């Protein structure tokens, strides 16, 4: 049942493709440094958002890393785990593999499920911050509206950067990959609000810090597909 | 990776860095198998031709994303399937009545090899027709898994990478397609025998 290609027909098709290519706007050629430049810009922007928001709200940068901490060891352990989560989830989401078709679907599913689960396991059961150690001059909502907003801003920056890196590069399992990018962006947003917010209230942490990760996963899977497909 | 595949990869590598001159060579290296794959995906020739052309356009637009050393043909298959699925979803959302199109099997593309007697040729043609019809009837997932593994000779790992699923799932799909085809061919043979006995 091997289909045979007729050379004349192949020549006609080549002409048609040539004509179509002439009408097509110039395609991008390879830019090896784009990935690292984009990641660098993303990091700078995320840090800028956290610093500016901290200065506006708390009058000092990264309050979450210095105010009302249970112990420095707990803080370092949680910070290390969250940094690993950011690096690991981003690496899985952006990895192209030798085939150029990305990591396996199983790995992508694992990343989507585990990223919010690991984040919740790090921040929720034993919060790094004391529940009553909130700065007196700031009112922190138990619904975490401010944190949710900042998390979504940082997550959107990360999603935009990831999309730029993988634009037109994902022909396989596109929606799943988009959801994984959302999970990785969620990890970035989680780290950002961890550095920004000194709250140890579990209700606040659940709605303001963990929920945005799920929102970003949903956002990624629903909006990025068409940009990632070739 | 064999020498031919390496050569295509080199061509794609040059094309990815902006060398437009290699496009024709790349096209001639990829076209026969890619067009065959498109015809298996789309079943009807005009649709397959459109899919083939669109695959090359997308490959052109996405050339900057090519990973050095990756198998270009597998990458092109993945792009073709991605386009096919997008078109399929679009058509499902906006169904339209298409005009009658000739089946691929009846086109010049698929031909039965020369056989000794006209009777053998007729039987082979009939079997081929049944097989192609059955391929069109089965689910897209099973059909593509079957085509990649049984016709294109890819390993389950390679086919899984193209289809974005696990190797065991691909094997199961290809097996299901194979069994469906075998059942159809068996039924057809039985029907032929009965009609021959009836006429005799």
Short mmCIF file of C-alpha atoms in Angstrom, two decimals:
data_model
loop_
_atom_site.label_atom_id
_atom_site.label_comp_id
_atom_site.label_asym_id
_atom_site.label_seq_id
_atom_site.Cartn_x
_atom_site.Cartn_y
_atom_site.Cartn_z
CA UNK A 1 0.00 0.00 0.00
CA UNK A 2 2.95 2.29 -0.55
CA UNK A 3 1.76 5.52 -2.17
CA UNK A 4 3.81 6.39 -5.25
CA UNK A 5 4.67 9.99 -5.92
CA UNK A 6 4.33 11.11 -9.51
CA UNK A 7 7.30 13.42 -10.37
CA UNK A 8 5.25 15.77 -12.57
CA UNK A 9 2.68 16.25 -9.82
CA UNK A 10 5.51 16.83 -7.35
CA UNK A 11 6.93 19.55 -9.63
CA UNK A 12 3.52 21.26 -9.85
CA UNK A 13 3.18 21.20 -6.10
CA UNK A 14 6.68 22.69 -5.70
CA UNK A 15 5.66 25.58 -7.98
CA UNK A 16 2.53 26.13 -5.90
CA UNK A 17 4.59 26.13 -2.70
CA UNK A 18 7.09 28.57 -4.20
CA UNK A 19 4.23 30.91 -5.08
CA UNK A 20 2.80 30.59 -1.58
CA UNK A 21 6.22 31.26 0.00
CA UNK A 22 6.57 34.44 -2.05
CA UNK A 23 3.26 35.66 -0.64
CA UNK A 24 4.27 34.69 2.89
CA UNK A 25 5.98 37.24 5.12
CA UNK A 26 9.62 36.46 5.83
CA UNK A 27 9.95 33.61 8.30
CA UNK A 28 12.13 34.04 11.33
CA UNK A 29 15.50 32.36 11.11
CA UNK A 30 17.25 30.82 14.06
CA UNK A 31 18.17 33.14 16.93
CA UNK A 32 20.21 31.03 19.39
CA UNK A 33 20.41 33.67 22.10
CA UNK A 34 16.70 34.47 22.17
CA UNK A 35 15.93 31.93 24.90
CA UNK A 36 18.50 33.26 27.38
CA UNK A 37 17.81 36.91 26.59
CA UNK A 38 14.10 36.34 27.15
CA UNK A 39 14.68 34.45 30.41
CA UNK A 40 16.95 37.27 31.60
CA UNK A 41 14.39 39.95 30.78
CA UNK A 42 11.64 37.87 32.42
CA UNK A 43 13.67 37.58 35.63
CA UNK A 44 14.41 41.31 35.70
CA UNK A 45 10.76 42.19 35.13
CA UNK A 46 9.53 39.76 37.81
CA UNK A 47 12.04 41.13 40.33
CA UNK A 48 11.05 44.70 39.40
CA UNK A 49 7.34 43.92 39.97
CA UNK A 50 8.05 42.41 43.41
CA UNK A 51 10.36 45.25 44.46
CA UNK A 52 8.04 48.02 43.24
CA UNK A 53 4.95 46.37 44.79
CA UNK A 54 6.81 45.83 48.08
CA UNK A 55 7.96 49.45 48.17
CA UNK A 56 4.45 50.70 47.41
CA UNK A 57 2.70 48.48 49.96
CA UNK A 58 5.27 47.83 52.72
CA UNK A 59 7.73 50.65 52.14
CA UNK A 60 10.63 48.19 51.89
CA UNK A 61 11.63 45.56 49.28
CA UNK A 62 10.86 41.80 49.60
CA UNK A 63 9.23 41.87 53.03
CA UNK A 64 8.38 38.18 52.75
CA UNK A 65 12.06 37.30 53.00
CA UNK A 66 12.74 39.31 56.13
CA UNK A 67 9.60 39.96 58.22
CA UNK A 68 8.01 37.63 60.82
CA UNK A 69 9.94 34.51 59.83
CA UNK A 70 9.71 31.43 62.07
CA UNK A 71 13.36 30.51 61.57
CA UNK A 72 16.05 31.28 58.96
CA UNK A 73 16.49 27.55 58.30
CA UNK A 74 12.80 27.12 57.42
CA UNK A 75 12.99 30.18 55.19
CA UNK A 76 16.08 28.89 53.36
CA UNK A 77 14.57 25.41 52.94
CA UNK A 78 11.32 26.81 51.54
CA UNK A 79 13.14 29.30 49.31
CA UNK A 80 15.41 26.53 47.99
CA UNK A 81 12.44 24.27 47.27
CA UNK A 82 10.60 27.06 45.45
CA UNK A 83 13.68 27.98 43.40
CA UNK A 84 14.07 24.32 42.42
CA UNK A 85 10.39 24.22 41.48
CA UNK A 86 10.80 27.30 39.28
CA UNK A 87 13.90 25.95 37.54
CA UNK A 88 12.56 22.40 37.20
CA UNK A 89 9.11 23.28 35.89
CA UNK A 90 10.54 25.86 33.47
CA UNK A 91 13.13 23.37 32.19
CA UNK A 92 10.46 20.71 31.56
CA UNK A 93 8.11 23.18 29.92
CA UNK A 94 10.80 24.62 27.62
CA UNK A 95 12.75 21.44 26.85
CA UNK A 96 12.69 20.55 23.13
CA UNK A 97 14.49 17.16 23.41
CA UNK A 98 16.70 15.66 20.68
CA UNK A 99 13.73 14.95 18.45
CA UNK A 100 12.66 18.61 18.59
CA UNK A 101 9.21 17.44 19.67
CA UNK A 102 9.55 18.06 23.41
CA UNK A 103 9.39 15.81 26.45
CA UNK A 104 6.89 12.96 26.71
CA UNK A 105 3.22 13.58 27.43
CA UNK A 106 3.56 11.75 30.76
CA UNK A 107 6.27 14.17 31.93
CA UNK A 108 4.13 17.15 30.89
CA UNK A 109 1.12 15.82 32.80
CA UNK A 110 3.33 15.19 35.85
CA UNK A 111 4.64 18.77 35.70
CA UNK A 112 1.12 20.22 35.46
CA UNK A 113 -0.12 18.17 38.42
CA UNK A 114 2.98 18.40 40.60
CA UNK A 115 3.83 22.12 40.29
CA UNK A 116 0.80 23.41 42.26
CA UNK A 117 0.90 20.38 44.57
CA UNK A 118 4.57 20.90 45.49
CA UNK A 119 4.05 24.63 45.96
CA UNK A 120 1.08 24.02 48.24
CA UNK A 121 3.06 21.39 50.19
CA UNK A 122 5.92 23.88 50.75
CA UNK A 123 3.87 26.92 51.78
CA UNK A 124 0.62 25.63 53.32
CA UNK A 125 1.14 23.00 56.06
CA UNK A 126 3.85 24.88 57.98
CA UNK A 127 3.91 28.51 56.80
CA UNK A 128 7.34 30.12 56.94
CA UNK A 129 5.84 33.27 58.46
CA UNK A 130 4.18 33.58 61.84
CA UNK A 131 0.40 34.11 61.57
CA UNK A 132 0.40 37.25 63.76
CA UNK A 133 3.60 38.77 62.39
CA UNK A 134 1.92 40.97 59.78
CA UNK A 135 3.24 44.57 59.76
CA UNK A 136 0.90 46.77 61.79
CA UNK A 137 0.81 49.55 59.20
CA UNK A 138 -0.57 47.23 56.46
CA UNK A 139 -3.95 45.56 56.17
CA UNK A 140 -3.62 42.07 54.64
CA UNK A 141 -6.82 40.60 53.25
CA UNK A 142 -7.59 37.00 54.27
CA UNK A 143 -8.65 36.46 50.61
CA UNK A 144 -5.21 37.52 49.36
CA UNK A 145 -6.56 39.85 46.69
CA UNK A 146 -3.36 41.91 46.48
CA UNK A 147 -1.15 38.81 46.30
CA UNK A 148 -3.43 37.24 43.71
CA UNK A 149 -3.12 40.36 41.56
CA UNK A 150 0.69 40.47 41.85
CA UNK A 151 0.94 36.72 41.19
CA UNK A 152 -1.11 37.09 38.02
CA UNK A 153 1.09 39.99 36.82
CA UNK A 154 4.30 38.01 37.36
CA UNK A 155 2.68 34.89 35.89
CA UNK A 156 1.58 36.83 32.81
CA UNK A 157 5.15 38.12 32.33
CA UNK A 158 6.46 34.55 32.58
CA UNK A 159 3.79 33.23 30.19
CA UNK A 160 4.59 35.94 27.65
CA UNK A 161 8.30 35.12 27.86
CA UNK A 162 7.73 31.37 27.51
CA UNK A 163 5.45 31.95 24.55
CA UNK A 164 8.12 34.07 22.88
CA UNK A 165 10.69 31.32 23.40
CA UNK A 166 8.47 28.53 22.06
CA UNK A 167 6.56 30.45 19.41
CA UNK A 168 5.70 28.11 16.49
CA UNK A 169 7.88 25.40 18.01
CA UNK A 170 5.34 22.94 19.45
CA UNK A 171 3.64 20.74 16.86
CA UNK A 172 2.88 17.93 19.34
CA UNK A 173 0.60 17.91 22.43
CA UNK A 174 0.28 21.68 22.12
CA UNK A 175 -2.46 22.22 24.68
CA UNK A 176 -0.72 20.04 27.23
CA UNK A 177 2.52 21.93 26.67
CA UNK A 178 0.61 25.21 27.05
CA UNK A 179 -0.76 23.97 30.39
CA UNK A 180 2.79 23.04 31.47
CA UNK A 181 3.96 26.53 30.56
CA UNK A 182 1.10 27.82 32.71
CA UNK A 183 2.29 25.64 35.60
CA UNK A 184 5.86 26.91 35.20
CA UNK A 185 4.59 30.50 35.08
CA UNK A 186 2.60 29.66 38.21
CA UNK A 187 5.81 28.56 39.93
CA UNK A 188 7.37 31.93 39.03
CA UNK A 189 4.34 33.77 40.40
CA UNK A 190 4.41 31.64 43.56
CA UNK A 191 8.04 32.52 44.22
CA UNK A 192 7.28 36.20 43.60
CA UNK A 193 4.45 36.37 46.14
CA UNK A 194 6.52 34.31 48.59
CA UNK A 195 9.14 37.09 48.47
CA UNK A 196 6.50 39.82 48.50
CA UNK A 197 4.10 38.73 51.26
CA UNK A 198 4.78 38.14 54.98
CA UNK A 199 1.42 36.52 55.72
CA UNK A 200 1.29 33.17 57.53
CA UNK A 201 -2.49 32.85 57.33
CA UNK A 202 -3.34 29.61 55.51
CA UNK A 203 -6.59 30.97 54.10
CA UNK A 204 -4.68 33.90 52.61
CA UNK A 205 -1.93 31.60 51.30
CA UNK A 206 -4.45 29.30 49.65
CA UNK A 207 -6.35 32.03 47.78
CA UNK A 208 -3.59 34.56 47.21
CA UNK A 209 -0.60 32.29 46.55
CA UNK A 210 -1.75 28.80 45.43
CA UNK A 211 -4.92 29.63 43.49
CA UNK A 212 -3.08 31.86 40.93
CA UNK A 213 -1.02 28.82 39.87
CA UNK A 214 -4.20 26.96 38.93
CA UNK A 215 -5.53 30.05 37.17
CA UNK A 216 -2.31 30.34 35.16
CA UNK A 217 -2.48 26.66 34.16
CA UNK A 218 -6.00 27.22 32.89
CA UNK A 219 -5.02 30.47 31.19
CA UNK A 220 -2.06 28.81 29.48
CA UNK A 221 -4.02 25.83 28.21
CA UNK A 222 -6.84 27.99 26.88
CA UNK A 223 -4.90 30.82 25.23
CA UNK A 224 -1.43 29.71 24.15
CA UNK A 225 -2.16 26.82 21.76
CA UNK A 226 -2.43 28.83 18.56
CA UNK A 227 0.79 30.73 19.29
CA UNK A 228 2.79 27.61 20.04
CA UNK A 229 1.69 25.60 16.98
CA UNK A 230 3.92 25.98 13.89
CA UNK B 1 20.48 7.93 11.57
CA UNK B 2 21.29 6.85 7.98
CA UNK B 3 23.24 8.96 5.46
CA UNK B 4 20.10 10.13 3.63
CA UNK B 5 18.45 11.33 6.83
CA UNK B 6 21.67 13.08 7.88
CA UNK B 7 21.79 14.83 4.53
CA UNK B 8 18.20 16.09 4.97
CA UNK B 9 19.07 17.25 8.49
CA UNK B 10 22.05 19.19 7.11
CA UNK B 11 19.79 20.80 4.50
CA UNK B 12 17.26 21.75 7.17
CA UNK B 13 20.04 23.10 9.37
CA UNK B 14 21.17 25.38 6.55
CA UNK B 15 17.58 26.40 5.82
CA UNK B 16 17.01 27.20 9.50
CA UNK B 17 19.92 29.62 9.44
CA UNK B 18 18.47 31.47 6.46
CA UNK B 19 19.97 29.70 3.41
CA UNK B 20 17.04 29.92 0.96
CA UNK B 21 18.88 28.09 -1.83
CA UNK B 22 18.48 24.69 -0.21
CA UNK B 23 14.68 24.77 -0.19
CA UNK B 24 14.22 22.87 -3.47
CA UNK B 25 16.62 20.12 -2.41
CA UNK B 26 14.87 19.90 0.96
CA UNK B 27 11.50 19.72 -0.78
CA UNK B 28 12.59 16.90 -3.10
CA UNK B 29 14.07 14.97 -0.17
CA UNK B 30 10.93 15.25 1.97
CA UNK B 31 8.10 15.35 -0.57
CA UNK B 32 7.55 11.67 -1.48
CA UNK B 33 7.12 10.33 2.05
CA UNK B 34 5.51 13.46 3.44
CA UNK B 35 2.94 13.51 0.66
CA UNK B 36 2.21 9.82 1.25
CA UNK B 37 1.69 10.56 4.93
CA UNK B 38 -0.63 13.47 4.13
CA UNK B 39 -2.67 11.22 1.86
CA UNK B 40 -3.01 8.68 4.64
CA UNK B 41 -4.10 11.42 7.04
CA UNK B 42 -6.55 13.20 4.78
CA UNK B 43 -7.72 10.26 2.62
CA UNK B 44 -9.04 12.50 -0.17
CA UNK B 45 -6.51 13.78 -2.61
CA UNK B 46 -7.41 17.51 -2.82
CA UNK B 47 -7.46 17.71 0.95
CA UNK B 48 -4.15 15.82 1.13
CA UNK B 49 -2.58 18.20 -1.42
CA UNK B 50 -3.70 21.21 0.60
CA UNK B 51 -2.36 19.64 3.79
CA UNK B 52 0.96 18.89 2.10
CA UNK B 53 1.32 22.46 0.85
CA UNK B 54 0.34 23.93 4.19
CA UNK B 55 2.85 21.68 5.95
CA UNK B 56 5.66 23.11 3.85
CA UNK B 57 4.46 26.65 4.54
CA UNK B 58 4.40 26.00 8.28
CA UNK B 59 7.78 24.30 8.08
CA UNK B 60 9.09 27.43 6.36
CA UNK B 61 7.62 29.73 8.99
CA UNK B 62 8.85 27.59 11.86
CA UNK B 63 12.30 26.89 10.41
CA UNK B 64 14.00 29.01 13.07
CA UNK B 65 12.72 26.61 15.72
CA UNK B 66 14.30 23.51 14.18
CA UNK B 67 16.43 21.62 16.71
CA UNK B 68 19.85 20.72 15.32
CA UNK B 69 20.13 17.01 14.57
CA UNK B 70 16.41 16.28 14.93
CA UNK B 71 14.84 14.03 12.31
CA UNK B 72 13.30 16.48 9.82
CA UNK B 73 10.82 13.97 8.43
CA UNK B 74 9.43 13.18 11.89
CA UNK B 75 9.20 16.90 12.60
CA UNK B 76 7.36 17.41 9.31
CA UNK B 77 4.97 14.53 10.15
CA UNK B 78 4.22 16.17 13.49
CA UNK B 79 3.54 19.50 11.77
CA UNK B 80 1.28 17.83 9.18
CA UNK B 81 -0.73 16.08 11.87
CA UNK B 82 -1.00 19.28 13.91
CA UNK B 83 -2.43 21.10 10.85
CA UNK B 84 -4.74 18.20 10.08
CA UNK B 85 -6.14 18.17 13.62
CA UNK B 86 -6.61 21.95 13.60
CA UNK B 87 -8.51 21.70 10.30
CA UNK B 88 -10.56 18.80 11.64
CA UNK B 89 -11.57 20.78 14.74
CA UNK B 90 -12.42 23.76 12.55
CA UNK B 91 -14.62 21.62 10.29
CA UNK B 92 -16.35 20.06 13.29
CA UNK B 93 -17.22 23.52 14.56
CA UNK B 94 -18.33 24.73 11.12
CA UNK B 95 -19.53 21.70 9.19
CA UNK B 96 -19.97 22.15 5.45
CA UNK B 97 -21.10 19.83 2.68
CA UNK B 98 -18.11 18.93 0.56
CA UNK B 99 -18.46 17.88 -3.03
CA UNK B 100 -17.76 14.31 -3.98
CA UNK B 101 -14.06 13.64 -4.07
CA UNK B 102 -12.41 10.62 -5.53
CA UNK B 103 -10.89 8.19 -3.10
CA UNK B 104 -7.13 8.07 -2.89
CA UNK B 105 -7.12 4.42 -3.87
CA UNK B 106 -8.75 5.29 -7.18
CA UNK B 107 -6.20 7.99 -7.93
CA UNK B 108 -2.93 7.37 -9.69
CA UNK B 109 -1.04 7.41 -6.40
CA UNK B 110 -1.81 3.99 -5.08
CA UNK B 111 -1.31 1.27 -7.58
CA UNK B 112 -1.33 -2.44 -7.31
CA UNK B 113 1.93 -4.00 -8.38
CA UNK B 114 1.87 -5.96 -11.62
CA UNK B 115 0.63 -9.44 -10.94
CA UNK B 116 0.72 -12.57 -13.04
CA UNK B 117 -2.92 -12.95 -13.98
CA UNK B 118 -5.82 -10.51 -14.42
CA UNK B 119 -7.73 -12.46 -11.77
CA UNK B 120 -4.95 -11.99 -9.19
CA UNK B 121 -4.76 -8.34 -10.11
CA UNK B 122 -8.51 -7.96 -9.59
CA UNK B 123 -8.37 -9.67 -6.19
CA UNK B 124 -5.42 -7.49 -5.10
CA UNK B 125 -7.18 -4.33 -6.27
CA UNK B 126 -10.29 -5.34 -4.38
CA UNK B 127 -8.30 -6.00 -1.20
CA UNK B 128 -6.52 -2.68 -1.55
CA UNK B 129 -9.81 -0.88 -1.97
CA UNK B 130 -11.19 -2.55 1.14
CA UNK B 131 -8.04 -1.69 3.11
CA UNK B 132 -8.09 1.97 2.11
CA UNK B 133 -11.80 2.20 2.82
CA UNK B 134 -11.25 0.66 6.23
CA UNK B 135 -8.36 3.03 6.96
CA UNK B 136 -10.72 5.90 6.25
CA UNK B 137 -13.35 4.42 8.53
CA UNK B 138 -11.13 3.98 11.59
CA UNK B 139 -10.40 6.71 14.11
CA UNK B 140 -7.68 9.22 13.24
CA UNK B 141 -5.61 8.15 16.25
CA UNK B 142 -5.59 4.48 15.30
CA UNK B 143 -5.01 5.25 11.62
CA UNK B 144 -1.99 7.51 12.21
CA UNK B 145 -0.47 5.07 14.70
CA UNK B 146 -0.87 2.27 12.14
CA UNK B 147 0.56 4.36 9.28
CA UNK B 148 3.58 5.49 11.29
CA UNK B 149 4.42 2.07 12.70
CA UNK B 150 3.38 -0.36 9.96
CA UNK B 151 3.79 1.69 6.80
CA UNK B 152 6.50 4.21 7.69
CA UNK B 153 8.38 1.66 9.82
CA UNK B 154 8.89 3.95 12.81
CA UNK B 155 9.57 2.53 16.25
CA UNK B 156 6.87 2.92 18.90
CA UNK B 157 9.10 5.47 20.65
CA UNK B 158 9.45 7.62 17.51
CA UNK B 159 5.74 7.34 16.71
CA UNK B 160 4.88 8.26 20.32
CA UNK B 161 7.04 11.40 20.08
CA UNK B 162 5.22 12.46 16.90
CA UNK B 163 1.78 11.73 18.35
CA UNK B 164 2.50 13.20 21.79
CA UNK B 165 1.57 10.07 23.70
CA UNK B 166 3.21 7.03 25.30
CA UNK B 167 4.80 4.19 23.28
CA UNK B 168 2.42 1.64 24.81
CA UNK B 169 -0.60 3.72 23.73
CA UNK B 170 0.77 3.93 20.18
CA UNK B 171 1.32 0.17 20.07
CA UNK B 172 -2.23 -0.45 21.24
CA UNK B 173 -3.68 1.95 18.66
CA UNK B 174 -1.64 0.42 15.84
CA UNK B 175 -2.68 -3.06 16.95
CA UNK B 176 -6.35 -2.04 17.07
CA UNK B 177 -6.07 -0.60 13.55
CA UNK B 178 -4.31 -3.72 12.33
CA UNK B 179 -7.02 -5.97 13.76
CA UNK B 180 -9.74 -3.78 12.25
CA UNK B 181 -8.04 -4.03 8.86
CA UNK B 182 -7.59 -7.79 9.16
CA UNK B 183 -11.24 -8.28 10.12
CA UNK B 184 -12.36 -6.18 7.16
CA UNK B 185 -10.13 -8.13 4.77
CA UNK B 186 -11.32 -11.47 6.22
CA UNK B 187 -14.97 -10.47 5.84
CA UNK B 188 -14.31 -9.34 2.30
CA UNK B 189 -12.63 -12.62 1.43
CA UNK B 190 -15.56 -14.62 2.88
CA UNK B 191 -18.05 -12.50 0.93
CA UNK B 192 -16.08 -13.03 -2.27
CA UNK B 193 -15.96 -16.81 -1.70
CA UNK B 194 -19.70 -16.92 -1.09
CA UNK B 195 -20.49 -14.89 -4.20
CA UNK B 196 -18.14 -17.12 -6.27
CA UNK B 197 -19.90 -20.25 -4.92
CA UNK B 198 -23.26 -18.66 -5.63
CA UNK B 199 -22.41 -17.92 -9.23
CA UNK B 200 -20.85 -21.36 -9.77
#
